[in-house]
Amino acid sequence: MSIKIRYFASLKESLGRSEDTLLADGLASVREVWQQANPELVLPDRILVAINQDYASLNDQVNDGDEVAFFPPVTGG
Amino acid sequence: MSIKIRYFASLKESLGRSEDTLLADGLASVREVWQQANPELVLPDRILVAINQDYASLNDQVNDGDEVAFFPPVTGG
Amino acid sequence: MTVIVTEQSFDPWQEIQNYQNAANLLDGQVGATDVFIGTMRDFNDGSEVQAMTLEHYPGMTEKQLENSVAEARQQWQVLDALVIHRVGDIFPNEAIVLVAVWAAHRGDAFDACRYLMEALKTKAPFWKKERLISADSRWVKENTDGYKSAK
Amino acid sequence: MTVIVTEQSFDPWQEIQNYQNAANLLDGQVGATDVFIGTMRDFNDGSEVQAMTLEHYPGMTEKQLENSVAEARQQWQVLDALVIHRVGDIFPNEAIVLVAVWAAHRGDAFDACRYLMEALKTKAPFWKKERLISADSRWVKENTDGYKSAK
């Protein structure tokens, strides 16, 4: 399966990249997507996640073709 | 003592006048001002009163030279 | 802090801009502005309305509005406030009231603006008389809580 | 109901007028309009700020804002709503966000406008990065409850 990963704001800066494309089989959850893409990094506290531009939780299932995003607390307005 | 009385809106229309000047001694309260000025009329329910343009109650004391106003519930805004 | 009672029709957006410019309000401190505009509807309480006359108690009106502004400033961090209210003859779609509050933070702007509107509706001595399409006229009896009426 | 995310600076009062005219909103039904404007301050969290860059998640931003507008319409009687939010480089006194709600009654206009602002602050994927006078830059960590910060 293919997952597009996007990173934003301070997370993007600390990782040094804005996206990854993950090609892997048997990815179950958002948490596993992070671990595969960033094997040496613990997921930061208070990070928010979205699947296909809707908020999701770390245990939510991902599917082939999904866009998974990780980002810090939002600060608009 | 001299009291200037003012009436507004529907109360003014039903009385047929917008003000009275009351010259009388020993007026104690707003309620007595009404009774002197309108001896045959019971004070309508829910009427609001003001002394010198501040809200007051019917039992509040009036003094020489006061402006006393009677009016229905306000409906601005 | 300015309170205006006027017989002239006014463009609320233009008034806000003029006030903001004249008071030099945008000096880096304002983070939040809340503005409420009340406009005249052509339908009220089951009847079509063609015009309205707003009576008030000159002097007391301004005094009560200024009191309400002072009370709002005691409760919230307000940088400036503008209140404009029409009196006299008013027609549908015209602005009746404008309340604008400038603050550093949004909670203060929202709360103070709403407080001023509720205070105005319950304390400022204005009275609306509606002229109906049917050629009758009637005094508006009481202000509502601000939501759709039960009728 | 319109949601706009833009890199262009905008005059909030002009945008409201244009929208109101184009949508022909003043047709006798609107009794209450509540407008919130968020502007950039030159001081935040103890530091002087000279500029800000607003990053966002294109696509998700619009989707979340449209969801919030739909939620507001389910809860209150809203005739129309306009949300505009800046992204990119922003300077002090420029408008960051505009939320306008048109309704028949004031309770609905006030509540829906505030709901939209709070939803925007907590759900719409925008991130502010401040450039300080000191030449440092920093990400804003978290949105506040909208009142004066404790610092």
XYZ file of N, CA, C and O in Angstrom, chain A residues 7-63:
228
model
N 3.797 16.812 6.733
C 4.195 17.413 8.009
C 4.061 18.924 7.886
O 4.334 19.494 6.821
N 3.678 19.579 8.970
C 3.484 21.027 8.918
C 4.185 21.756 10.063
O 4.437 21.178 11.122
N 4.443 23.028 9.798
C 4.863 24.006 10.817
C 6.127 23.548 11.546
O 7.078 23.116 10.889
N 6.157 23.648 12.870
C 7.390 23.342 13.608
C 7.815 21.886 13.419
O 9.012 21.583 13.413
N 6.880 21.002 13.230
C 7.218 19.589 13.005
C 7.951 19.419 11.666
O 8.971 18.734 11.574
N 7.433 20.080 10.660
C 8.080 20.060 9.340
C 9.514 20.588 9.454
O 10.462 19.988 8.922
N 9.677 21.694 10.190
C 11.024 22.271 10.333
C 11.960 21.348 11.083
O 13.137 21.212 10.710
N 11.474 20.721 12.140
C 12.382 19.879 12.923
C 12.729 18.601 12.168
O 13.838 18.077 12.298
N 11.805 18.107 11.338
C 12.116 16.916 10.532
C 12.962 17.276 9.314
O 13.662 16.418 8.759
N 12.843 18.537 8.888
C 13.599 18.957 7.709
C 12.952 18.543 6.394
O 13.577 18.592 5.335
N 11.712 18.122 6.423
C 11.004 17.787 5.175
C 9.500 17.953 5.391
O 9.009 17.908 6.524
N 8.776 18.149 4.293
C 7.345 18.415 4.402
C 6.492 17.206 4.051
O 5.311 17.164 4.362
N 7.099 16.219 3.379
C 6.298 15.022 3.102
C 7.148 13.789 2.855
O 8.360 13.879 2.580
N 6.489 12.654 2.995
C 7.062 11.349 2.695
C 6.038 10.570 1.889
O 4.837 10.803 2.024
N 6.535 9.660 1.072
C 5.606 8.689 0.500
C 6.042 7.322 1.006
O 7.216 6.934 0.871
N 5.127 6.637 1.631
C 5.447 5.370 2.296
C 4.851 4.239 1.467
O 3.652 4.231 1.178
N 5.733 3.325 1.051
C 5.243 2.143 0.335
C 5.527 0.948 1.230
O 6.684 0.614 1.478
N 4.512 0.357 1.788
C 4.725 -0.739 2.736
C 3.458 -1.552 2.829
O 2.365 -1.047 2.616
N 3.609 -2.799 3.186
C 2.418 -3.632 3.346
C 2.045 -3.752 4.810
O 2.886 -3.626 5.693
N 0.795 -3.968 5.048
C 0.319 -4.286 6.385
C 0.366 -3.151 7.371
O 0.457 -3.382 8.574
N 0.325 -1.891 6.908
C 0.282 -0.773 7.844
C -1.113 -0.715 8.457
O -2.110 -0.596 7.744
N -1.194 -0.774 9.743
C -2.509 -0.848 10.363
C -3.006 0.536 10.785
O -4.116 0.936 10.458
N -2.187 1.289 11.511
C -2.698 2.502 12.155
C -1.846 3.715 11.813
O -0.735 3.599 11.280
N -2.356 4.873 12.152
C -1.620 6.123 12.002
C -0.295 6.044 12.770
O 0.755 6.485 12.289
N -0.354 5.455 13.953
C 0.858 5.330 14.762
C 1.945 4.542 14.011
O 3.122 4.918 13.999
N 1.551 3.463 13.347
C 2.515 2.666 12.580
C 3.057 3.428 11.379
O 4.210 3.236 10.986
N 2.240 4.279 10.804
C 2.702 5.127 9.696
C 3.851 6.016 10.174
O 4.892 6.133 9.524
N 3.641 6.631 11.335
C 4.717 7.473 11.898
C 5.994 6.652 12.137
O 7.092 7.077 11.775
N 5.818 5.500 12.768
C 6.987 4.691 13.124
C 7.767 4.231 11.890
O 8.995 4.235 11.882
N 7.062 3.858 10.852
C 7.731 3.445 9.606
C 8.472 4.622 8.967
O 9.570 4.458 8.434
N 7.854 5.806 9.003
C 8.445 6.958 8.323
C 9.558 7.591 9.150
O 10.478 8.208 8.600
N 9.461 7.439 10.484
C 10.437 8.068 11.387
C 10.869 7.059 12.451
O 10.575 7.225 13.632
N 11.571 6.018 12.010
C 11.851 4.886 12.923
C 12.632 5.275 14.168
O 12.526 4.610 15.184
N 13.392 6.353 14.098
C 14.210 6.695 15.276
C 13.602 7.779 16.135
O 14.197 8.217 17.110
N 12.408 8.233 15.765
C 11.806 9.366 16.480
C 10.517 8.964 17.178
O 9.598 8.440 16.547
N 10.495 9.247 18.474
C 9.239 9.068 19.205
C 8.263 10.150 18.727
O 8.668 11.293 18.486
N 7.043 9.795 18.539
C 6.019 10.768 18.129
C 5.924 11.860 19.199
O 5.753 11.566 20.372
N 6.076 13.129 18.813
C 6.034 14.193 19.829
C 4.686 14.229 20.552
O 3.669 13.850 19.987
N 4.735 14.699 21.798
C 3.486 14.895 22.560
C 2.592 15.904 21.859
O 3.077 16.828 21.214
N 1.333 15.767 22.045
C 0.354 16.755 21.608
C 0.326 16.967 20.098
O -0.172 17.966 19.615
N 0.872 16.018 19.360
C 0.802 16.161 17.908
C -0.619 15.818 17.452
O -1.287 14.976 18.059
N -1.086 16.531 16.427
C -2.403 16.237 15.871
C -2.236 15.456 14.581
O -1.233 15.620 13.880
N -3.211 14.626 14.281
C -3.137 13.839 13.045
C -4.444 13.971 12.261
O -5.517 14.184 12.833
N -4.289 13.841 10.948
C -5.478 13.855 10.081
C -5.307 12.772 9.026
O -4.194 12.495 8.568
N -6.414 12.137 8.671
C -6.431 11.209 7.530
C -7.344 11.829 6.481
O -8.506 12.157 6.776
N -6.809 12.024 5.305
C -7.582 12.621 4.210
C -8.275 13.918 4.653
O -9.444 14.162 4.355
N -7.535 14.727 5.399
C -7.952 16.079 5.793
C -9.083 16.122 6.814
O -9.722 17.155 6.994
N -9.326 14.981 7.476
C -10.209 14.974 8.648
C -9.394 14.551 9.859
O -8.539 13.666 9.761
N -9.687 15.170 11.007
C -8.956 14.795 12.215
C -9.144 13.313 12.505
O -10.214 12.759 12.283
N -8.072 12.693 12.986
C -8.095 11.258 13.279
C -7.298 11.026 14.556
O -6.667 11.942 15.085
N -7.335 9.797 15.056
C -6.525 9.485 16.231
C -5.432 8.503 15.823
O -5.466 7.914 14.738
N -4.455 8.349 16.697
C -3.273 7.550 16.359
C -3.613 6.092 16.096
O -2.889 5.405 15.377
N -4.695 5.640 16.660
C -5.062 4.239 16.476
C -5.974 4.014 15.276
O -6.344 2.872 14.985
N -6.342 5.099 14.594
C -7.230 4.919 13.438
C -6.525 4.153 12.318
O -5.318 4.302 12.092
N -7.296 3.365 11.635
C -6.851 2.541 10.513
C -6.512 3.415 9.294
O -7.225 4.379 9.016
N -5.429 3.071 8.608
C -5.147 3.747 7.338
C -5.343 2.769 6.182
O -5.211 1.550 6.352
N -5.656 3.327 5.025
C -5.915 2.501 3.847
C -5.054 2.970 2.683
O -4.580 4.114 2.663
